[in-house]
GROMACS .gro file of C-alpha atoms in nm:
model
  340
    1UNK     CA    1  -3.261 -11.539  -7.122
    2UNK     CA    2  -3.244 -11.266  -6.885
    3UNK     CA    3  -3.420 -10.936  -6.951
    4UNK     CA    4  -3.276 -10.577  -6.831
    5UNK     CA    5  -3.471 -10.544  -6.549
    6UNK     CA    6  -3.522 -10.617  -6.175
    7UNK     CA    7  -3.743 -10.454  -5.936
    8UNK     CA    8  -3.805 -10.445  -5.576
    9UNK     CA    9  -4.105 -10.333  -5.381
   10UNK     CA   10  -4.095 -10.521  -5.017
   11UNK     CA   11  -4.244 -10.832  -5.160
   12UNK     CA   12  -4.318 -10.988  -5.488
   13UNK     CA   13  -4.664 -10.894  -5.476
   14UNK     CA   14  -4.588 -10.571  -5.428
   15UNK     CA   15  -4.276 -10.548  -5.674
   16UNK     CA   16  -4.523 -10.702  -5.935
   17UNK     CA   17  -4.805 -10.443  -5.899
   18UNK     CA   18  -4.567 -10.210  -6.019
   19UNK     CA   19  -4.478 -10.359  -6.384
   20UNK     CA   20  -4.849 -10.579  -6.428
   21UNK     CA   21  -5.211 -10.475  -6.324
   22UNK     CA   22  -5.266 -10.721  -6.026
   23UNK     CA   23  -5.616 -10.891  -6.049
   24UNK     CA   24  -5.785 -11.073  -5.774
   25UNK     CA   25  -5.932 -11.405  -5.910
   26UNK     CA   26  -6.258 -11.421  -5.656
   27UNK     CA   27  -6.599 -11.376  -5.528
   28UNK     CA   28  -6.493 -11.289  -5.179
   29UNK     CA   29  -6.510 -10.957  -5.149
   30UNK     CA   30  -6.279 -10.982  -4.787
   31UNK     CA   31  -6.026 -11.099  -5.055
   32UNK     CA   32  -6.058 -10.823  -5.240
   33UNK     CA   33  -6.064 -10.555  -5.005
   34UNK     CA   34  -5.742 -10.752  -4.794
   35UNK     CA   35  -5.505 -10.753  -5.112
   36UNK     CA   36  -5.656 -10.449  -5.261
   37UNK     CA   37  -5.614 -10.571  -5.681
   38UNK     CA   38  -5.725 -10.304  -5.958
   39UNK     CA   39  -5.933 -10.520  -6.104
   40UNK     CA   40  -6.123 -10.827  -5.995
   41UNK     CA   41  -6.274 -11.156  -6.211
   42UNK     CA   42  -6.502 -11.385  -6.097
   43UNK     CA   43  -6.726 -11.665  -6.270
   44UNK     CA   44  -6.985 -11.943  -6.154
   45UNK     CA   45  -6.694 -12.131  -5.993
   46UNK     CA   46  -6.588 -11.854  -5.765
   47UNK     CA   47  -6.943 -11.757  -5.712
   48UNK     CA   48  -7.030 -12.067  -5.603
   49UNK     CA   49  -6.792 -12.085  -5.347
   50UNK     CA   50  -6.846 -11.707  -5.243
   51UNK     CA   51  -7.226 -11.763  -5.221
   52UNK     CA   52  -7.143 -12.077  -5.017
   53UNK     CA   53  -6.985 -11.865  -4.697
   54UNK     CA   54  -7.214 -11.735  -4.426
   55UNK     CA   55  -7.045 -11.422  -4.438
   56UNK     CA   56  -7.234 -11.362  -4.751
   57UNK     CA   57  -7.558 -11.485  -4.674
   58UNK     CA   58  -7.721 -11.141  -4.646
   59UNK     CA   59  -7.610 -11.062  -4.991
   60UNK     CA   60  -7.774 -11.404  -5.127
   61UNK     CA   61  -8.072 -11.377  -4.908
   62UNK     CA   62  -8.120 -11.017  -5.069
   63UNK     CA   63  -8.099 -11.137  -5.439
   64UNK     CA   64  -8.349 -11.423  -5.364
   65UNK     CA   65  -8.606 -11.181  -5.210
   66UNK     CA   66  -8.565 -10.958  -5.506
   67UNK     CA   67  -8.597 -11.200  -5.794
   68UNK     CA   68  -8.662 -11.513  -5.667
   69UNK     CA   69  -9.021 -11.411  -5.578
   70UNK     CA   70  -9.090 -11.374  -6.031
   71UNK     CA   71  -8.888 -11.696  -6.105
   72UNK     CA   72  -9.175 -11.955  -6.282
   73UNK     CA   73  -9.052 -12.247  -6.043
   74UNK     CA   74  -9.155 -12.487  -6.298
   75UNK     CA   75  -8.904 -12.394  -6.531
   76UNK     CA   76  -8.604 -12.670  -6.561
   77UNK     CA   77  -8.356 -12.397  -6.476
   78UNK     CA   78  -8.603 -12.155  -6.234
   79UNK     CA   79  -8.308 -11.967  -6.047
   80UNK     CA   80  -8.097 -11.826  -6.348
   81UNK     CA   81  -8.222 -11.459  -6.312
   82UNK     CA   82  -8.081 -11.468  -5.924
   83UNK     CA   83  -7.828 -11.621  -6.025
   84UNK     CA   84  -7.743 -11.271  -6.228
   85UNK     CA   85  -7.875 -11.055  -5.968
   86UNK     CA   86  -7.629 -11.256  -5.714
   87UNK     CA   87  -7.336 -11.204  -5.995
   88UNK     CA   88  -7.405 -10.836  -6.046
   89UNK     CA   89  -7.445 -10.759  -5.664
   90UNK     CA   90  -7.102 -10.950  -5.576
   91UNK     CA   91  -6.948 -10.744  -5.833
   92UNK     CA   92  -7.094 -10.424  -5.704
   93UNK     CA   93  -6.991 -10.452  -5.375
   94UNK     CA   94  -6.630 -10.533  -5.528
   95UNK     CA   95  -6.648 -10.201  -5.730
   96UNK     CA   96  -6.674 -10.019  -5.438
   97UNK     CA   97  -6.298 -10.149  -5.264
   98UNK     CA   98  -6.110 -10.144  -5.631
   99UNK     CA   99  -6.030  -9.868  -5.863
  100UNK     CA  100  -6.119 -10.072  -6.210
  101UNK     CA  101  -6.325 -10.324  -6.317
  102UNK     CA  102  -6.474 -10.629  -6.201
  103UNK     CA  103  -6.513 -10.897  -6.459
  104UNK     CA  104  -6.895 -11.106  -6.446
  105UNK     CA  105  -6.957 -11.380  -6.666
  106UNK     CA  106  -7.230 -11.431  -6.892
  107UNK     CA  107  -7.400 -11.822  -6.821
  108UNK     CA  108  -7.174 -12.054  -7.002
  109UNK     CA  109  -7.476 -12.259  -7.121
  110UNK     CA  110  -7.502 -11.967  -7.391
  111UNK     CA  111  -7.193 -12.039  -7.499
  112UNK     CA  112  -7.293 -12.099  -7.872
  113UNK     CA  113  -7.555 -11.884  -7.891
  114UNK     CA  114  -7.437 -11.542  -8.020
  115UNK     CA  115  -7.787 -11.337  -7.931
  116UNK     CA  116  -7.866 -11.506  -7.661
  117UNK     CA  117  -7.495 -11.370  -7.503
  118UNK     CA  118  -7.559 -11.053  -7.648
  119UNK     CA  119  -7.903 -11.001  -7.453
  120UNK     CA  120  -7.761 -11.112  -7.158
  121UNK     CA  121  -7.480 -10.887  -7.154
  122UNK     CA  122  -7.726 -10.625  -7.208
  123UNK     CA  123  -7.876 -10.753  -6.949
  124UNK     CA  124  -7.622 -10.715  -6.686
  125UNK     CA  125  -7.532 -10.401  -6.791
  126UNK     CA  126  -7.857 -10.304  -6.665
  127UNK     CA  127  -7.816 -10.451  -6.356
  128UNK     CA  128  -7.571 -10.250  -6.327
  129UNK     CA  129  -7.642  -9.946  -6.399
  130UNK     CA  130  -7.964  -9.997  -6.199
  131UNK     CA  131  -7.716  -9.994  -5.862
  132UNK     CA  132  -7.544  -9.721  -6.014
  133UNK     CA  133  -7.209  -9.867  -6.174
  134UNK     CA  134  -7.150  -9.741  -6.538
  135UNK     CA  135  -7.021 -10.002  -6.825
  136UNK     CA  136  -6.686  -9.830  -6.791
  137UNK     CA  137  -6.610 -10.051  -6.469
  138UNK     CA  138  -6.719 -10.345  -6.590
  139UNK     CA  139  -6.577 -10.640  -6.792
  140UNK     CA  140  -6.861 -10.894  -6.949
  141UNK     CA  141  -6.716 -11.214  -6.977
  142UNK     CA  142  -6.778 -11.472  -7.285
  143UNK     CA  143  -6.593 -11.767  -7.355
  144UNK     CA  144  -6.437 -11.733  -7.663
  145UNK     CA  145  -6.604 -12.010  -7.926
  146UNK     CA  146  -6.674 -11.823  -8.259
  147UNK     CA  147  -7.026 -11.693  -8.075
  148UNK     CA  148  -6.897 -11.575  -7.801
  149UNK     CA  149  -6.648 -11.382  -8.059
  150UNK     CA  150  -6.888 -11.249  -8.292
  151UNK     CA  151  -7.107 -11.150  -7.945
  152UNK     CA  152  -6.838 -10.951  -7.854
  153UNK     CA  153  -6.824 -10.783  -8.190
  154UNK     CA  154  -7.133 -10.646  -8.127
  155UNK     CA  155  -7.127 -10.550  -7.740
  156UNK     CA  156  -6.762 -10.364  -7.848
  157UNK     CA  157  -6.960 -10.115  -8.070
  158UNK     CA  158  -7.233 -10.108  -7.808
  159UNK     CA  159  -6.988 -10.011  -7.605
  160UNK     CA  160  -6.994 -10.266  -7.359
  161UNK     CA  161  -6.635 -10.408  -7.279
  162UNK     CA  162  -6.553 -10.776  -7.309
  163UNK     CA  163  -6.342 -11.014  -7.156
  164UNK     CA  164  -6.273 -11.320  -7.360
  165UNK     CA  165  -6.229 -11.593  -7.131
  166UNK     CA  166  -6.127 -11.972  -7.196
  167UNK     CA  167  -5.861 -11.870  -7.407
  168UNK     CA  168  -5.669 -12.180  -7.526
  169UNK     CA  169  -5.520 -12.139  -7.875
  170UNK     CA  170  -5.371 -11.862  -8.079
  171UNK     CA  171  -5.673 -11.856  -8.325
  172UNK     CA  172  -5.888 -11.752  -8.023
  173UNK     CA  173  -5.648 -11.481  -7.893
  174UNK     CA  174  -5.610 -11.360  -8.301
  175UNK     CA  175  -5.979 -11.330  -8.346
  176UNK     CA  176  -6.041 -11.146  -8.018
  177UNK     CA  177  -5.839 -10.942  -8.071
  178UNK     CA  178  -5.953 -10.912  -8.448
  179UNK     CA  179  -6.306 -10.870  -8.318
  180UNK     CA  180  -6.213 -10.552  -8.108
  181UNK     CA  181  -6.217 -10.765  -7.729
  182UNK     CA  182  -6.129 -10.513  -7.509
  183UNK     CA  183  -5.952 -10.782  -7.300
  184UNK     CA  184  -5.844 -11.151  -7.328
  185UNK     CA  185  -5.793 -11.404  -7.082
  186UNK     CA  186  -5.512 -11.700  -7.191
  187UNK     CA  187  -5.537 -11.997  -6.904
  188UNK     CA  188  -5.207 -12.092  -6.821
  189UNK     CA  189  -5.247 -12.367  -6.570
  190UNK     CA  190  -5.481 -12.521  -6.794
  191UNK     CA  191  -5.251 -12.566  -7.072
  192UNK     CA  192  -4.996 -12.704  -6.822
  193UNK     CA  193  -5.229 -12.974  -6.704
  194UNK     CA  194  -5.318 -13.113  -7.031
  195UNK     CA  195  -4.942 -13.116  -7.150
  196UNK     CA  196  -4.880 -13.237  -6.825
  197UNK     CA  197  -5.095 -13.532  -6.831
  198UNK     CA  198  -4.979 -13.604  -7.200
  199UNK     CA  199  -4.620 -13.611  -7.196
  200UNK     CA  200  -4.598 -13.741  -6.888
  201UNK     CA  201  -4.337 -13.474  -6.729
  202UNK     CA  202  -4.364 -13.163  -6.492
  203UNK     CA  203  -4.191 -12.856  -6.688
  204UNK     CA  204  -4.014 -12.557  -6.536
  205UNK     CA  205  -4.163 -12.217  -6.567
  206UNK     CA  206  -3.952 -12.096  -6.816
  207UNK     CA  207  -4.036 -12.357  -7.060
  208UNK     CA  208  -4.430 -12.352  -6.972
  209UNK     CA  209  -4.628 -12.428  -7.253
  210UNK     CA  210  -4.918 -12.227  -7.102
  211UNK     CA  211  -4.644 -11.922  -7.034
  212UNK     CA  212  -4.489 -11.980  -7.391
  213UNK     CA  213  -4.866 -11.950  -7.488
  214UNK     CA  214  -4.932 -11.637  -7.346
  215UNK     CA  215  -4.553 -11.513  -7.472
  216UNK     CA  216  -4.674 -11.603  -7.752
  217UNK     CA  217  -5.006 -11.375  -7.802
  218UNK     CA  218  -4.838 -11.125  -7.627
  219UNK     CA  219  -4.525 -11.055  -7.897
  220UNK     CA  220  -4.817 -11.096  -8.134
  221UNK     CA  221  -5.034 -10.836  -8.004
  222UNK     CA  222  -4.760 -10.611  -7.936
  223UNK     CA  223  -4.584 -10.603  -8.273
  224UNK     CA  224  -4.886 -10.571  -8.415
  225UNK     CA  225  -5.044 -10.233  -8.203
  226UNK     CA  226  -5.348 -10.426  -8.058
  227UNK     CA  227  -5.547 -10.252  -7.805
  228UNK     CA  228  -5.652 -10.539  -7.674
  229UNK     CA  229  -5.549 -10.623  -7.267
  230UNK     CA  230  -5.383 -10.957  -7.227
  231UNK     CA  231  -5.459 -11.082  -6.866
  232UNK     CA  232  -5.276 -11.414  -6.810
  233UNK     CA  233  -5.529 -11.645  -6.553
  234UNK     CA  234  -5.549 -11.954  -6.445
  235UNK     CA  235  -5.241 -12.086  -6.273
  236UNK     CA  236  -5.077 -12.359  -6.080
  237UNK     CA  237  -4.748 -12.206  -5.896
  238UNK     CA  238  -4.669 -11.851  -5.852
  239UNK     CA  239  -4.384 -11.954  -6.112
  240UNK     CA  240  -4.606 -11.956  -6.349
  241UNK     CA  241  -4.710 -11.566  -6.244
  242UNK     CA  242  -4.360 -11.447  -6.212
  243UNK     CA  243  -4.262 -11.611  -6.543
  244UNK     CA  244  -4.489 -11.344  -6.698
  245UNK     CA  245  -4.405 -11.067  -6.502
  246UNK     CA  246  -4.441 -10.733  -6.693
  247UNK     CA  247  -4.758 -10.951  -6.913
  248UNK     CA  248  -5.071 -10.591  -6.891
  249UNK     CA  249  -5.258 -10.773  -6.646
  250UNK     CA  250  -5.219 -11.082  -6.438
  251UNK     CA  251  -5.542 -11.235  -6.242
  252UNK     CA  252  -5.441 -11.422  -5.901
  253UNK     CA  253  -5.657 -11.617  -5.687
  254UNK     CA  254  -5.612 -11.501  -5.320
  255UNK     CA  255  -5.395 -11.801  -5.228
  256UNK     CA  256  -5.123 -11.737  -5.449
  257UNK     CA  257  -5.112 -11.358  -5.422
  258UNK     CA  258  -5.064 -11.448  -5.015
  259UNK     CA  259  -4.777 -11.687  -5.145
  260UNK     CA  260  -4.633 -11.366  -5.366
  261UNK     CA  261  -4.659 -11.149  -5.057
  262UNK     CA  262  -4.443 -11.353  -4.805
  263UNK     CA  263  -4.185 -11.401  -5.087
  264UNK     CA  264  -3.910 -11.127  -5.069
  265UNK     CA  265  -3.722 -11.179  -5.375
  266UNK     CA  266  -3.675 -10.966  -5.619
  267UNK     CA  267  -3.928 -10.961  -5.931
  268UNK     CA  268  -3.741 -11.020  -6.283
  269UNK     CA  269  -3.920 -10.846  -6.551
  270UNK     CA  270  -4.034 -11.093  -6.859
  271UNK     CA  271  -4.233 -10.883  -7.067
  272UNK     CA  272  -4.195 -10.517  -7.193
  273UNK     CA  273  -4.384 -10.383  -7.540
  274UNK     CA  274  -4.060 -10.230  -7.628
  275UNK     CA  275  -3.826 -10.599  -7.568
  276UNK     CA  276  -4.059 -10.824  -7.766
  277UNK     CA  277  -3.804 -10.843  -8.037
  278UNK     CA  278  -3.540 -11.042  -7.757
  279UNK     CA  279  -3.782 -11.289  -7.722
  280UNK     CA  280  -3.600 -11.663  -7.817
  281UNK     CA  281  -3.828 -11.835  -7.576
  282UNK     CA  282  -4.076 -11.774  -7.867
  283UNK     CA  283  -3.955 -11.967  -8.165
  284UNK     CA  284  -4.258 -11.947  -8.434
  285UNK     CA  285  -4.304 -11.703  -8.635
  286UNK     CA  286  -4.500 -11.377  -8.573
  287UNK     CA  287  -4.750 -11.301  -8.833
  288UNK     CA  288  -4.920 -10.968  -8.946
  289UNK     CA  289  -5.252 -10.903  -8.808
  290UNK     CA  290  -5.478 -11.203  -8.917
  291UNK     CA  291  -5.847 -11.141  -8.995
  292UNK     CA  292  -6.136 -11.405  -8.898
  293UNK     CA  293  -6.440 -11.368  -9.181
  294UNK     CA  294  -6.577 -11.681  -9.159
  295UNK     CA  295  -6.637 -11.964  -8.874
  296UNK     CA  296  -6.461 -12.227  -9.099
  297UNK     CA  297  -6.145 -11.990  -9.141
  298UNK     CA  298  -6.128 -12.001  -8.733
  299UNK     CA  299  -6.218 -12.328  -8.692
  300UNK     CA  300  -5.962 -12.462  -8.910
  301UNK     CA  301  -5.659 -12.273  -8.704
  302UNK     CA  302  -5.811 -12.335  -8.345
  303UNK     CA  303  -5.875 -12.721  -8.487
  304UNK     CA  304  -5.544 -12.751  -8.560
  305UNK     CA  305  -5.476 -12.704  -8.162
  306UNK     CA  306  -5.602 -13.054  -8.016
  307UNK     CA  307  -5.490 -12.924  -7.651
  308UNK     CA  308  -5.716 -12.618  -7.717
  309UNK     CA  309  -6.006 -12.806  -7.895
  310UNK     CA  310  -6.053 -13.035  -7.590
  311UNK     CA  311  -5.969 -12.759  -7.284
  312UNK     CA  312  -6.245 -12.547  -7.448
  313UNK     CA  313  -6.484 -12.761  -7.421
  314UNK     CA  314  -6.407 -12.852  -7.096
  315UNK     CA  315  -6.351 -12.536  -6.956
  316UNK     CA  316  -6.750 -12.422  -7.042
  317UNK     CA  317  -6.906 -12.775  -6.941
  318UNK     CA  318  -6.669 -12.650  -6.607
  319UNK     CA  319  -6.871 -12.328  -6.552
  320UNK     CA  320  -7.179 -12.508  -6.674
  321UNK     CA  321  -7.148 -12.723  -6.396
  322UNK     CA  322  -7.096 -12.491  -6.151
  323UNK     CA  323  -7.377 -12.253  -6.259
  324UNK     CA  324  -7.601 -12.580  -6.192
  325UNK     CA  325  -7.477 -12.615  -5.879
  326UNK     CA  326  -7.514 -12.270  -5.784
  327UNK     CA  327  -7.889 -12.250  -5.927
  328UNK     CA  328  -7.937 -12.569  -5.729
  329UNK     CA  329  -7.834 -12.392  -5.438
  330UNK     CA  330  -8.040 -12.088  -5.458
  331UNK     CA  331  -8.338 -12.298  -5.543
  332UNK     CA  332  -8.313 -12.536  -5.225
  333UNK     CA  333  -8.275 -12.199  -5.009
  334UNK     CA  334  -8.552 -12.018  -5.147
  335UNK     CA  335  -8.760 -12.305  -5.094
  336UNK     CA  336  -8.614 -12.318  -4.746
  337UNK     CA  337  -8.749 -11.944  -4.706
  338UNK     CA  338  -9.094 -12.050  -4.855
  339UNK     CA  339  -9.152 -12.349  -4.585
  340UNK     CA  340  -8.944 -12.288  -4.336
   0.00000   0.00000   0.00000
């Protein structure tokens, strides 16, 4: 199905800026200032790869002489509070090159602990403010288990703005939303791969069943006047991006945005508030707004979702992982700067 529109900027990067918020998916802030993105998301993955290049080593070095200095080193996880210094400082340097928000995550090892995300956000919040960025340019991330959604609950009224991360299943996106998130993020790639690996076949972008996904939640959100930002992430092809062209935000790592910029083509647009009735791609039903009051009444829709079920869990053992390896990195150079 072909919608009513077409637009042309140059290059598709360009031409998509100008129907979607373009997000840069990274810790390097070179990336960042080189594509120039409204917003920006990182997490322990992409700050373990930032933290990893020498350009940034005077940024690292800093946050290890501020906090490192207070860790107790006999703690089993000593290096968490640089860790957040590290995260806040990346994103304050990225606040400087981009007009919005940059997006830092909250340690996915809290992940099912409601007050222990809520004190953390708080946390970083104060980071923040302490090198003078507000809570209005800043997204706190929480994967989206029934903590992390009651978490944000709480930070909303605070008013500290959340972006709901590991998205999977329509019962997350629902109660997000239901829980006042100011943003969600659906992982298209992700849903790919596991649908991928099960049926055994490669699918075209159109019939995507992380794009349907994210169709999906966003003819749901839209017909039912939800505030809430849908930011499509996580994806394989820039197929995947252009098959939700139009979607509020879209979050790119650098590589594909540099594939979108050589590309000349025109940019189709695949999702407008006002079209979500033309939608066939999207056979289920749309339901009125849908209220979460209970853990049981999510986990009995998102349990229904095997693909989601298993990707969830994977997805915050993923950033567990990588916050390990980024503590154990900070640790072995801060021990490096003690006996050198």
């Amino acid at each position: 199905m072909r919608l009513p529109c077409e637009v042309d900027f140059g290059n598709q990067l360009e031409s998509l800026r100008t129907v979607s918020k373009v997000v840069c998916d990274t810790g390097d802030i070179e990336a960042v200032r080189h594509f120039c993105p409204y917003d920006a998301t990182t997490n322990p993955s992409l700050l373990l790869k930032a933290a990893s290049m020498s350009e940034y080593e005077p940024i690292v070095g800093e946050s290890l002489r501020r906090v490192a200095p207070f860790a107790n080193l006999l703690s089993e996880r000593p290096m968490t509070g640089v860790v957040e210094d590290l995260a806040v400082s990346f994103g304050t340097e990225i606040t400087r090159i981009i007009p919005g928000r940059v997006s830092t995550e909250v340690d996915a090892h809290l992940s099912y602990d409601t007050v222990a995300m809520v004190q953390t956000a708080r946390r970083l919040i104060d980071l923040y403010a302490s090198k003078g960025v507000g809570p209005e340019r800043i997204y706190i991330k929480l994967a989206a288990t029934w903590a992390g959604i009651q978490a944000c609950k709480i930070l909303e009224k605070e008013g500290i703005h959340t972006n709901m991360t590991l998205i999977f299943s329509f019962a997350q996106a629902a109660a997000a939303a239901d829980a006042g998130a100011s943003l969600i993020s659906p992982f298209v790639g992700r849903i790919m791969d596991w649908h991928k690996q099960k049926e055994g076949r490669a699918f075209a972008s159109w019939e995507d069943p992380g794009v349907q996904s994210v169709k999906r939640i966003y003819k749901y959100f839209k017909q039912n006047k939800y505030k809430t930002i849908i930011m499509a992430a996580s994806f394989r092809n820039t197929d995947e991006i252009l098959e939700l062209a139009g979607c509020d935000n879209i979050t790119i790592s650098p590589v594909l945005m540099s594939e979108l910029e050589a590309c000349t083509s025109p940019v189709e647009v695949k999702l407008h508030p006002e079209w979500t009735h033309l939608y066939n791609t999207v056979p289920e039903e749309i339901p009125g707004r849908m209220t979460f009051d209970s853990p049981d009444a999510f986990d009995r829709m998102h349990s229904q979702d095997t693909m989601a079920v298993e990707k969830l869990r994977e997805g915050v053992a993923g950033f567990c992982a990588d916050q390990i390896k980024l503590e154990e990195m900070l640790l072995e150079k801060f021990t490096t700067y003690l006996h050198p």
